[in-house]
Amino acid sequence: MKEIKTLVLQPPISDEVMWGRFKKGSGYVPPLGIMYIAGYMESKGFSCDVLDCLVEKYKISDLKKHLLKNKYDFIGITCMTNSALDAFASAKVAREACPDALIVLGGVHPTALPEQTIRECSDADFVIIGEGEQTFVDLANCLQEEKSCHTVDGLAYRSKEESKVKYTTPRTPIPDLDALPFPAYHKVPMEKYIPHVTQYIDLPNYPILLQRGCPYQCTYCDHGAVLGRKIRSLSVERAIENIRYLVKNYGARGVYFLDSVFTVRRDFIMKLLKELQHQDFKISFACNARADQLDIELLTELKKTGCWMIQVGIESGNIKSLELIKKASYSSAFKPDPNDPNGRPYLLNKYEQEIRNCQKLGIQVMASYILGLPGETIEDVETTISFAKKLATETALFFLPVPYPGSHLLTQAKEDGGLKENMSWKDYSAVDYSNPVYVNPKIGKEKMQELLTRAFNEYYKQPKVIYRNIKKITRMKDITKYVKAFRALTGV
């Protein structure tokens, strides 16, 4: 059989595209998606290199030199919407350096827009739709055995004979995550990874993924496009084994659970927390959660186990906007709270209650908000800013709407009439709004930008926000971290 030389890579992407206004706090984390592919390839007997052009600070010229030197037979490139042009450029130099190689694109952008990706990136032979591990191995087997790749499940490709994009049989998501090997940590320079300054309290700190999929249908999110709606989890034992591996082999003192909603399976998380409390190692950790899934019992266990920060998507202080973006899956969330004499909506009360519980327990909260959603007025945006200031979490992130491919918000933005025409994929940078993809017709571009700037300035000048953050400074090294975080968030 033919021996093949394989590479999966993260393309060169500028800090401006990656972080926009937050680039002063920029950081890098291991690219778990392609590392999982490399680990799975190795478990099936294939060697597979991993190149993270971000952490290596490679420019496109450096990537070309690397490819010319190594002459790969099979190259996989991960692709996000805001960096799609960078992925396409990487495919182009890959074709120039390795003209006979099989080149594939994968990730959220090609999965959401397979036909468009194939048409826009002529240097890619295939697009992988959905999870990539099994598809990548199947393609490697075809190359090794010198068979046609067009029978492999989970692909889109350009049919030269029929002059159209064709699809193979859809790939079924991997049902048992325990069957996957760990990401190929040994293939990347783990010592170089330091996350964005807002995402850690202790170093080394590494990301970890315990669950794939998200059952919720928030209109602004495209998470389910690649990983699906059904939740699939590692076993508690395998999850702890992965954390232990990072502690033992890379000295991890903290982790960030990347699960879209860490608390989505309460029984699983409660069992995991209980087991972690009895291990012979201690870690700090942060996670993503929905505020309406939190309660004092769960938060107490999170704090006891080492949770220092929870990132929650509040998104709006307007109940009509929360309903528009389907921020809750139960209709009663948007109705008056029966226990509130003023008839305030249940969801807004729940948000405030659980933020207060976090503050009482000493868990920091990073809350995110979207200003100027379809249908909103200037007054609605001001209501959200006021609500954010009332909650006064340690960190608040304010965004303008970014309707990503694969999200229902894209349809809503089109219907609203505010979606930009003739846009570039670089316009999709979620944190740089000099040329926004969507402009709310009721507010206007300049006013939206003004409100965004005002939200950050007013929020971080609040004495209670300043006080809450100063209280968290207990070590000399915290001072540098908090100064850097303040500069990243405010642009100072």
Coordinates of C-alpha atoms in Angstrom, one line a residue:
M1 CA 0.0 0.0 0.0
K2 CA 1.0 3.6 -0.6
E3 CA 2.5 5.5 2.3
I4 CA 1.0 8.9 2.7
K5 CA 2.2 12.0 4.5
T6 CA -0.6 14.0 6.2
L7 CA -1.0 17.4 7.7
V8 CA -3.9 19.2 9.4
L9 CA -3.5 22.9 9.9
Q10 CA -4.9 26.1 11.4
P11 CA -4.3 28.8 8.7
P12 CA -2.5 32.1 9.4
I13 CA -5.0 34.6 10.7
S14 CA -4.3 38.2 11.9
D15 CA -5.0 39.3 15.5
E16 CA -7.3 41.9 14.0
V17 CA -9.5 39.2 12.5
M18 CA -9.3 37.0 15.5
W19 CA -9.8 39.5 18.2
G20 CA -10.7 42.9 16.7
R21 CA -11.1 45.5 19.5
F22 CA -10.0 42.9 22.1
K23 CA -6.6 42.2 20.4
K24 CA -4.6 43.8 23.3
G25 CA -5.5 40.8 25.3
S26 CA -5.0 38.3 22.5
G27 CA -4.0 34.8 23.2
Y28 CA -3.9 31.3 21.7
V29 CA -5.4 28.0 22.7
P30 CA -4.6 24.6 21.2
P31 CA -6.8 23.9 18.1
L32 CA -8.7 20.9 19.5
G33 CA -10.7 20.2 16.3
I34 CA -7.7 19.4 14.2
M35 CA -5.8 17.8 17.1
Y36 CA -8.7 15.4 17.6
I37 CA -8.4 14.5 13.9
A38 CA -4.6 13.9 14.2
G39 CA -5.2 11.8 17.4
Y40 CA -7.8 9.7 15.6
M41 CA -5.5 9.3 12.5
E42 CA -2.7 8.0 14.8
S43 CA -5.1 5.5 16.5
K44 CA -5.8 4.1 13.0
G45 CA -2.2 3.7 12.1
F46 CA -1.6 6.9 10.2
S47 CA 1.0 9.6 11.0
C48 CA -0.5 13.1 10.9
D49 CA 1.3 16.4 11.5
V50 CA -0.4 19.4 13.1
L51 CA 0.5 22.9 12.2
D52 CA -1.0 25.8 14.2
C53 CA 0.0 28.9 12.2
L54 CA -1.5 31.2 14.9
V55 CA 0.7 30.1 17.8
E56 CA 3.7 29.7 15.5
K57 CA 3.0 33.2 14.1
Y58 CA 3.4 32.0 10.6
K59 CA 2.5 34.3 7.7
I60 CA 1.3 32.8 4.4
S61 CA 4.9 32.8 3.1
D62 CA 6.0 30.8 6.1
L63 CA 3.3 28.3 5.5
K64 CA 4.4 27.9 1.9
K65 CA 8.0 27.2 3.0
H66 CA 6.8 24.6 5.4
L67 CA 4.7 22.9 2.7
L68 CA 7.5 23.0 0.1
K69 CA 9.9 21.4 2.7
N70 CA 7.5 18.6 3.7
K71 CA 5.6 17.8 0.5
Y72 CA 2.4 16.4 2.0
D73 CA 0.1 14.0 0.2
F74 CA -3.0 14.9 2.2
I75 CA -3.7 18.3 3.7
G76 CA -6.7 19.3 5.9
I77 CA -7.5 23.0 6.6
T78 CA -9.9 24.2 9.3
C79 CA -12.1 27.1 8.2
M80 CA -14.2 29.6 10.2
T81 CA -16.4 32.2 8.5
N82 CA -14.5 35.3 9.6
S83 CA -11.2 33.7 8.4
A84 CA -12.6 31.9 5.4
L85 CA -10.4 34.0 3.0
D86 CA -7.3 33.0 5.1
A87 CA -8.3 29.3 4.7
F88 CA -8.8 29.7 1.0
A89 CA -5.4 31.4 0.7
S90 CA -3.8 28.5 2.6
A91 CA -5.4 26.1 0.2
K92 CA -4.0 28.0 -2.7
V93 CA -0.4 27.9 -1.4
A94 CA -0.9 24.2 -0.5
R95 CA -1.8 23.5 -4.1
E96 CA 1.2 25.4 -5.3
A97 CA 3.6 23.7 -2.9
C98 CA 2.0 20.2 -3.1
P99 CA 0.3 20.1 -6.5
D100 CA -0.6 16.4 -6.3
A101 CA -1.9 16.5 -2.7
L102 CA -5.5 15.9 -1.7
I103 CA -6.7 19.1 -0.1
V104 CA -9.8 19.3 2.1
L105 CA -11.5 22.1 4.1
G106 CA -13.5 21.4 7.2
G107 CA -15.1 23.2 10.1
V108 CA -18.2 25.3 10.7
H109 CA -18.0 27.5 7.6
P110 CA -17.7 24.7 5.0
T111 CA -20.4 22.7 6.9
A112 CA -22.8 25.6 6.8
L113 CA -22.0 26.6 3.2
P114 CA -20.5 23.5 1.4
E115 CA -21.5 24.5 -2.1
Q116 CA -20.4 28.1 -1.8
T117 CA -17.1 27.0 -0.3
I118 CA -16.4 24.6 -3.1
R119 CA -17.2 27.3 -5.7
E120 CA -15.1 29.9 -3.9
C121 CA -12.1 27.7 -3.1
S122 CA -11.1 26.0 -6.4
D123 CA -8.0 24.5 -4.8
A124 CA -9.9 22.3 -2.4
D125 CA -10.8 18.8 -3.6
F126 CA -13.4 18.2 -1.0
V127 CA -15.3 19.8 1.9
I128 CA -15.9 17.8 5.0
I129 CA -19.4 18.3 6.4
G130 CA -19.8 17.9 10.2
E131 CA -17.4 16.1 12.4
G132 CA -14.1 15.3 10.7
E133 CA -12.4 12.4 12.5
Q134 CA -14.0 9.4 10.7
T135 CA -14.2 11.2 7.3
F136 CA -10.5 12.1 7.5
V137 CA -9.5 8.5 8.2
D138 CA -11.7 7.2 5.4
L139 CA -10.1 9.6 3.0
A140 CA -6.6 8.5 4.2
N141 CA -7.5 4.9 3.6
C142 CA -8.7 5.7 0.1
L143 CA -5.4 7.5 -0.7
Q144 CA -3.3 4.7 0.8
E145 CA -5.2 2.0 -1.2
E146 CA -5.3 4.3 -4.3
K147 CA -9.1 4.1 -4.4
S148 CA -11.7 6.8 -5.3
C149 CA -12.6 9.1 -2.5
H150 CA -16.0 9.8 -3.9
T151 CA -17.6 7.0 -1.9
V152 CA -16.6 8.4 1.5
D153 CA -19.5 9.6 3.7
G154 CA -19.7 13.3 4.8
L155 CA -18.3 15.1 1.7
A156 CA -19.2 17.7 -0.8
Y157 CA -17.1 18.0 -4.0
R158 CA -17.1 19.6 -7.5
S159 CA -18.2 17.2 -10.2
K160 CA -16.2 18.2 -13.3
E161 CA -18.3 15.9 -15.5
E162 CA -21.6 17.4 -14.4
S163 CA -20.3 21.0 -13.6
K164 CA -22.1 21.0 -10.2
V165 CA -21.4 20.4 -6.6
K166 CA -22.3 16.9 -5.4
Y167 CA -22.7 15.3 -2.0
T168 CA -21.9 11.9 -0.6
T169 CA -24.0 10.1 2.0
P170 CA -24.3 12.3 5.2
R171 CA -21.9 11.3 8.0
T172 CA -23.5 10.0 11.2
P173 CA -22.1 11.8 14.3
I174 CA -19.8 9.8 16.5
P175 CA -22.1 8.2 19.1
D176 CA -19.5 7.2 21.7
L177 CA -17.0 10.0 22.5
D178 CA -15.1 7.6 24.8
A179 CA -14.0 5.7 21.7
L180 CA -12.0 8.7 20.5
P181 CA -8.4 9.1 21.6
F182 CA -7.3 12.3 23.3
P183 CA -6.4 15.2 21.0
A184 CA -2.8 14.9 19.7
Y185 CA -1.3 17.2 22.4
H186 CA 2.2 16.0 21.5
K187 CA 1.9 17.3 18.0
V188 CA 1.6 21.0 19.1
P189 CA 3.9 23.3 21.2
M190 CA 1.7 23.2 24.4
E191 CA 4.2 25.4 26.2
K192 CA 3.4 28.3 23.9
Y193 CA -0.3 28.4 24.6
I194 CA -1.6 31.2 26.8
P195 CA -5.3 32.0 26.4
H196 CA -6.9 35.4 26.1
V197 CA -6.3 37.3 29.3
T198 CA -10.0 37.1 30.3
Q199 CA -10.1 33.3 30.1
Y200 CA -7.7 32.1 32.9
I201 CA -6.7 32.7 36.4
D202 CA -3.9 30.1 36.7
L203 CA -1.3 29.0 34.1
P204 CA -0.8 26.7 32.3
N205 CA -4.4 26.7 31.3
Y206 CA -5.8 24.5 28.5
P207 CA -9.2 24.0 26.8
I208 CA -11.1 20.7 27.1
L209 CA -14.2 19.5 25.5
L210 CA -16.5 17.0 27.3
Q211 CA -19.7 17.3 25.4
R212 CA -20.6 17.7 21.7
G213 CA -23.8 19.1 20.4
C214 CA -26.3 21.7 21.6
P215 CA -30.1 21.1 21.9
Y216 CA -31.0 24.8 21.9
Q217 CA -32.0 26.9 19.0
C218 CA -30.7 30.4 19.7
T219 CA -31.0 32.2 16.4
Y220 CA -27.6 33.8 16.5
C221 CA -25.6 30.6 17.1
D222 CA -24.3 28.1 14.5
H223 CA -22.9 25.6 17.0
G224 CA -25.2 22.8 16.0
A225 CA -24.2 23.0 12.4
V226 CA -21.1 20.9 12.9
L227 CA -21.7 19.0 16.1
G228 CA -25.5 18.5 15.9
R229 CA -28.4 19.1 18.3
K230 CA -28.1 15.8 20.2
I231 CA -25.8 15.9 23.3
R232 CA -23.1 13.4 23.4
S233 CA -20.8 13.3 26.4
L234 CA -17.6 11.6 27.6
S235 CA -18.2 9.4 30.5
V236 CA -17.2 10.9 33.9
E237 CA -14.3 8.5 34.1
R238 CA -13.0 9.5 30.7
A239 CA -13.5 13.2 31.3
I240 CA -11.4 13.0 34.5
E241 CA -8.8 10.9 32.7
N242 CA -8.4 13.7 30.1
I243 CA -8.1 16.4 32.8
R244 CA -5.5 14.2 34.7
Y245 CA -3.6 13.8 31.5
L246 CA -3.2 17.5 31.1
V247 CA -2.2 18.0 34.7
K248 CA 0.3 15.2 34.7
N249 CA 1.9 15.7 31.2
Y250 CA 1.6 19.5 30.8
G251 CA 1.4 20.8 34.3
A252 CA -2.1 22.2 33.8
R253 CA -3.3 24.3 36.8
G254 CA -6.5 25.4 35.1
V255 CA -8.8 24.4 32.3
Y256 CA -11.6 26.0 30.3
F257 CA -14.5 23.7 29.4
L258 CA -15.4 24.6 25.9
D259 CA -18.7 22.8 25.9
S260 CA -21.3 25.1 24.3
V261 CA -23.4 24.7 27.5
F262 CA -21.4 23.0 30.2
T263 CA -24.4 22.5 32.5
V264 CA -26.8 21.1 29.8
R265 CA -26.8 17.7 31.4
R266 CA -27.2 18.4 35.1
D267 CA -26.8 14.8 36.4
F268 CA -23.6 14.3 34.4
I269 CA -22.1 17.6 35.6
M270 CA -23.0 17.0 39.2
K271 CA -21.4 13.6 39.1
L272 CA -18.3 15.0 37.5
L273 CA -18.0 17.7 40.1
K274 CA -18.4 15.2 42.9
E275 CA -15.7 13.0 41.4
L276 CA -13.3 15.8 40.8
Q277 CA -13.5 16.9 44.4
H278 CA -12.0 13.5 45.4
Q279 CA -9.1 13.5 43.0
D280 CA -5.4 13.9 44.0
F281 CA -5.1 17.1 42.0
K282 CA -6.8 20.4 42.1
I283 CA -7.5 22.7 39.2
S284 CA -9.3 26.0 38.6
F285 CA -11.7 26.1 35.8
A286 CA -14.1 28.3 33.8
C287 CA -17.1 27.2 31.7
N288 CA -20.0 28.3 29.6
A289 CA -23.5 28.1 30.9
R290 CA -27.1 29.3 30.5
A291 CA -28.1 31.4 33.4
D292 CA -31.6 29.9 33.4
Q293 CA -30.1 26.5 34.0
L294 CA -28.2 27.6 37.1
D295 CA -29.3 27.3 40.8
I296 CA -27.7 27.7 44.2
E297 CA -27.1 24.0 44.6
L298 CA -25.3 23.6 41.3
L299 CA -23.3 26.8 41.7
T300 CA -22.2 25.7 45.2
E301 CA -20.8 22.5 43.8
L302 CA -19.1 24.4 40.9
K303 CA -17.4 26.8 43.4
K304 CA -16.4 23.9 45.7
T305 CA -14.7 22.1 42.8
G306 CA -12.7 25.1 41.6
C307 CA -14.9 27.1 39.2
W308 CA -13.7 30.7 39.2
M309 CA -15.7 32.0 36.3
I310 CA -18.8 31.3 34.3
Q311 CA -19.5 32.8 30.9
V312 CA -23.2 33.4 30.3
G313 CA -25.0 34.8 27.3
I314 CA -27.6 37.3 28.7
E315 CA -27.8 38.9 25.3
S316 CA -30.6 41.4 26.0
G317 CA -32.6 43.2 28.7
N318 CA -35.7 43.2 26.4
I319 CA -38.0 40.2 26.7
K320 CA -39.2 40.7 23.1
S321 CA -35.7 40.3 21.9
L322 CA -35.0 37.3 24.0
E323 CA -38.1 35.7 22.6
L324 CA -37.0 36.7 19.0
I325 CA -33.6 35.0 19.4
K326 CA -35.2 31.9 21.1
K327 CA -33.1 32.4 24.2
A328 CA -35.3 29.9 26.1
S329 CA -37.0 26.7 25.0
Y330 CA -40.0 27.1 27.2
S331 CA -42.7 29.7 26.6
S332 CA -43.2 30.5 30.3
A333 CA -39.8 32.1 30.3
F334 CA -41.1 35.1 28.4
K335 CA -44.2 35.5 30.5
P336 CA -44.7 37.4 33.8
D337 CA -43.1 35.7 36.8
P338 CA -46.0 34.5 39.0
N339 CA -43.9 35.3 42.1
D340 CA -43.2 38.8 41.0
P341 CA -45.8 41.4 42.2
N342 CA -44.6 43.7 39.4
G343 CA -45.2 41.1 36.7
R344 CA -41.6 41.2 35.5
P345 CA -40.8 38.4 32.9
Y346 CA -39.5 35.2 34.5
L347 CA -36.4 35.0 32.4
L348 CA -35.1 38.5 33.4
N349 CA -35.8 37.7 37.1
K350 CA -34.0 34.3 36.7
Y351 CA -31.0 36.0 35.1
E352 CA -30.6 38.5 38.0
Q353 CA -31.2 35.8 40.6
E354 CA -28.5 33.5 39.4
I355 CA -26.0 36.4 38.8
R356 CA -26.6 37.4 42.4
N357 CA -26.0 33.8 43.5
C358 CA -22.7 33.8 41.6
Q359 CA -21.7 37.0 43.2
K360 CA -22.6 35.7 46.7
L361 CA -20.5 32.6 46.2
G362 CA -17.5 34.5 44.7
I363 CA -17.8 33.1 41.2
Q364 CA -16.9 35.6 38.6
V365 CA -19.3 36.1 35.7
M366 CA -18.5 37.1 32.1
A367 CA -21.8 38.2 30.6
S368 CA -22.3 38.9 26.9
Y369 CA -24.9 41.2 25.3
I370 CA -26.0 41.8 21.7
L371 CA -27.0 45.4 20.9
G372 CA -29.4 46.3 18.0
L373 CA -31.0 43.0 17.3
P374 CA -33.6 42.9 14.4
G375 CA -36.7 44.9 15.5
E376 CA -34.9 46.8 18.3
T377 CA -35.0 50.5 18.7
I378 CA -32.5 52.9 20.3
E379 CA -34.6 52.7 23.5
D380 CA -34.3 48.9 23.5
V381 CA -30.5 49.0 23.3
E382 CA -30.4 51.5 26.1
T383 CA -32.6 49.1 28.2
T384 CA -30.0 46.3 27.6
I385 CA -27.1 48.6 28.6
S386 CA -29.0 49.6 31.8
F387 CA -29.7 45.9 32.6
A388 CA -26.1 45.0 32.1
K389 CA -25.0 47.9 34.4
K390 CA -27.6 46.7 37.0
L391 CA -26.2 43.1 37.0
A392 CA -22.6 44.6 37.2
T393 CA -20.7 41.3 36.5
E394 CA -17.0 41.5 36.7
T395 CA -16.8 41.3 32.9
A396 CA -19.3 42.3 30.2
L397 CA -18.9 41.9 26.5
F398 CA -21.0 43.9 24.1
F399 CA -21.5 42.9 20.5
L400 CA -23.5 44.0 17.5
P401 CA -25.5 41.3 15.7
V402 CA -23.4 39.0 13.5
P403 CA -25.8 36.8 11.4
Y404 CA -23.5 33.8 10.6
P405 CA -24.2 31.3 7.9
G406 CA -26.2 28.4 9.3
S407 CA -27.9 30.6 11.9
H408 CA -31.6 31.7 11.9
L409 CA -30.4 35.2 12.7
L410 CA -29.2 35.4 9.0
T411 CA -32.8 34.9 7.9
Q412 CA -34.1 37.4 10.4
A413 CA -31.5 40.0 9.2
K414 CA -32.5 39.5 5.6
E415 CA -36.2 39.9 6.5
D416 CA -35.4 43.0 8.5
G417 CA -33.7 44.6 5.5
G418 CA -30.4 45.4 7.3
L419 CA -28.1 42.7 5.9
K420 CA -25.1 44.1 4.1
E421 CA -24.9 43.4 0.3
N422 CA -21.7 42.3 -1.4
M423 CA -20.0 41.5 1.9
S424 CA -16.6 39.9 2.4
W425 CA -16.1 37.0 4.8
K426 CA -13.7 39.2 6.7
D427 CA -16.6 41.5 7.5
Y428 CA -17.8 38.7 9.7
S429 CA -15.2 39.4 12.4
A430 CA -17.6 39.5 15.4
V431 CA -15.4 42.0 17.3
D432 CA -14.7 44.6 14.6
Y433 CA -17.6 46.7 13.6
S434 CA -16.1 49.4 11.4
N435 CA -17.9 47.7 8.5
P436 CA -20.8 45.7 10.1
V437 CA -22.5 42.8 8.3
Y438 CA -25.9 43.9 9.7
V439 CA -27.2 47.4 10.3
N440 CA -30.5 47.7 12.2
P441 CA -32.7 49.9 10.0
K442 CA -34.3 51.5 13.0
I443 CA -31.0 52.6 14.5
G444 CA -28.4 53.1 11.7
K445 CA -24.7 52.2 11.5
E446 CA -23.3 55.3 13.2
K447 CA -25.7 55.1 16.1
M448 CA -25.1 51.4 16.6
Q449 CA -21.3 52.0 16.8
E450 CA -21.9 54.9 19.2
L451 CA -24.1 52.8 21.4
L452 CA -21.5 50.0 21.4
T453 CA -18.7 52.3 22.5
R454 CA -20.9 53.9 25.1
A455 CA -21.9 50.5 26.5
F456 CA -18.2 49.6 27.2
N457 CA -17.3 53.1 28.5
E458 CA -20.2 53.4 30.9
Y459 CA -20.0 49.8 32.1
Y460 CA -16.4 49.7 33.1
K461 CA -16.5 53.2 34.8
Q462 CA -19.1 51.9 37.3
P463 CA -17.6 52.0 40.9
K464 CA -19.3 48.6 41.7
V465 CA -17.7 46.9 38.7
I466 CA -14.3 48.4 39.5
Y467 CA -14.7 47.3 43.1
R468 CA -15.7 43.8 42.3
N469 CA -12.6 43.4 40.1
I470 CA -10.2 45.0 42.6
K471 CA -11.5 42.5 45.2
K472 CA -10.3 39.7 43.0
I473 CA -6.7 40.9 43.1
T474 CA -5.1 38.8 45.8
R475 CA -1.6 38.1 44.2
M476 CA 1.0 40.4 42.7
K477 CA 0.7 38.6 39.3
D478 CA -3.0 39.4 39.3
I479 CA -2.2 43.1 38.9
T480 CA -0.6 42.6 35.5
K481 CA -3.4 40.3 34.3
Y482 CA -6.2 42.7 35.3
V483 CA -4.4 45.7 33.7
K484 CA -4.1 43.7 30.5
A485 CA -7.7 42.5 30.7
F486 CA -8.9 46.1 31.3
R487 CA -7.0 47.4 28.2
A488 CA -8.3 44.5 26.1
L489 CA -11.9 45.1 27.0
T490 CA -11.9 48.9 26.9
G491 CA -9.3 49.5 24.1
V492 CA -7.3 51.8 26.3

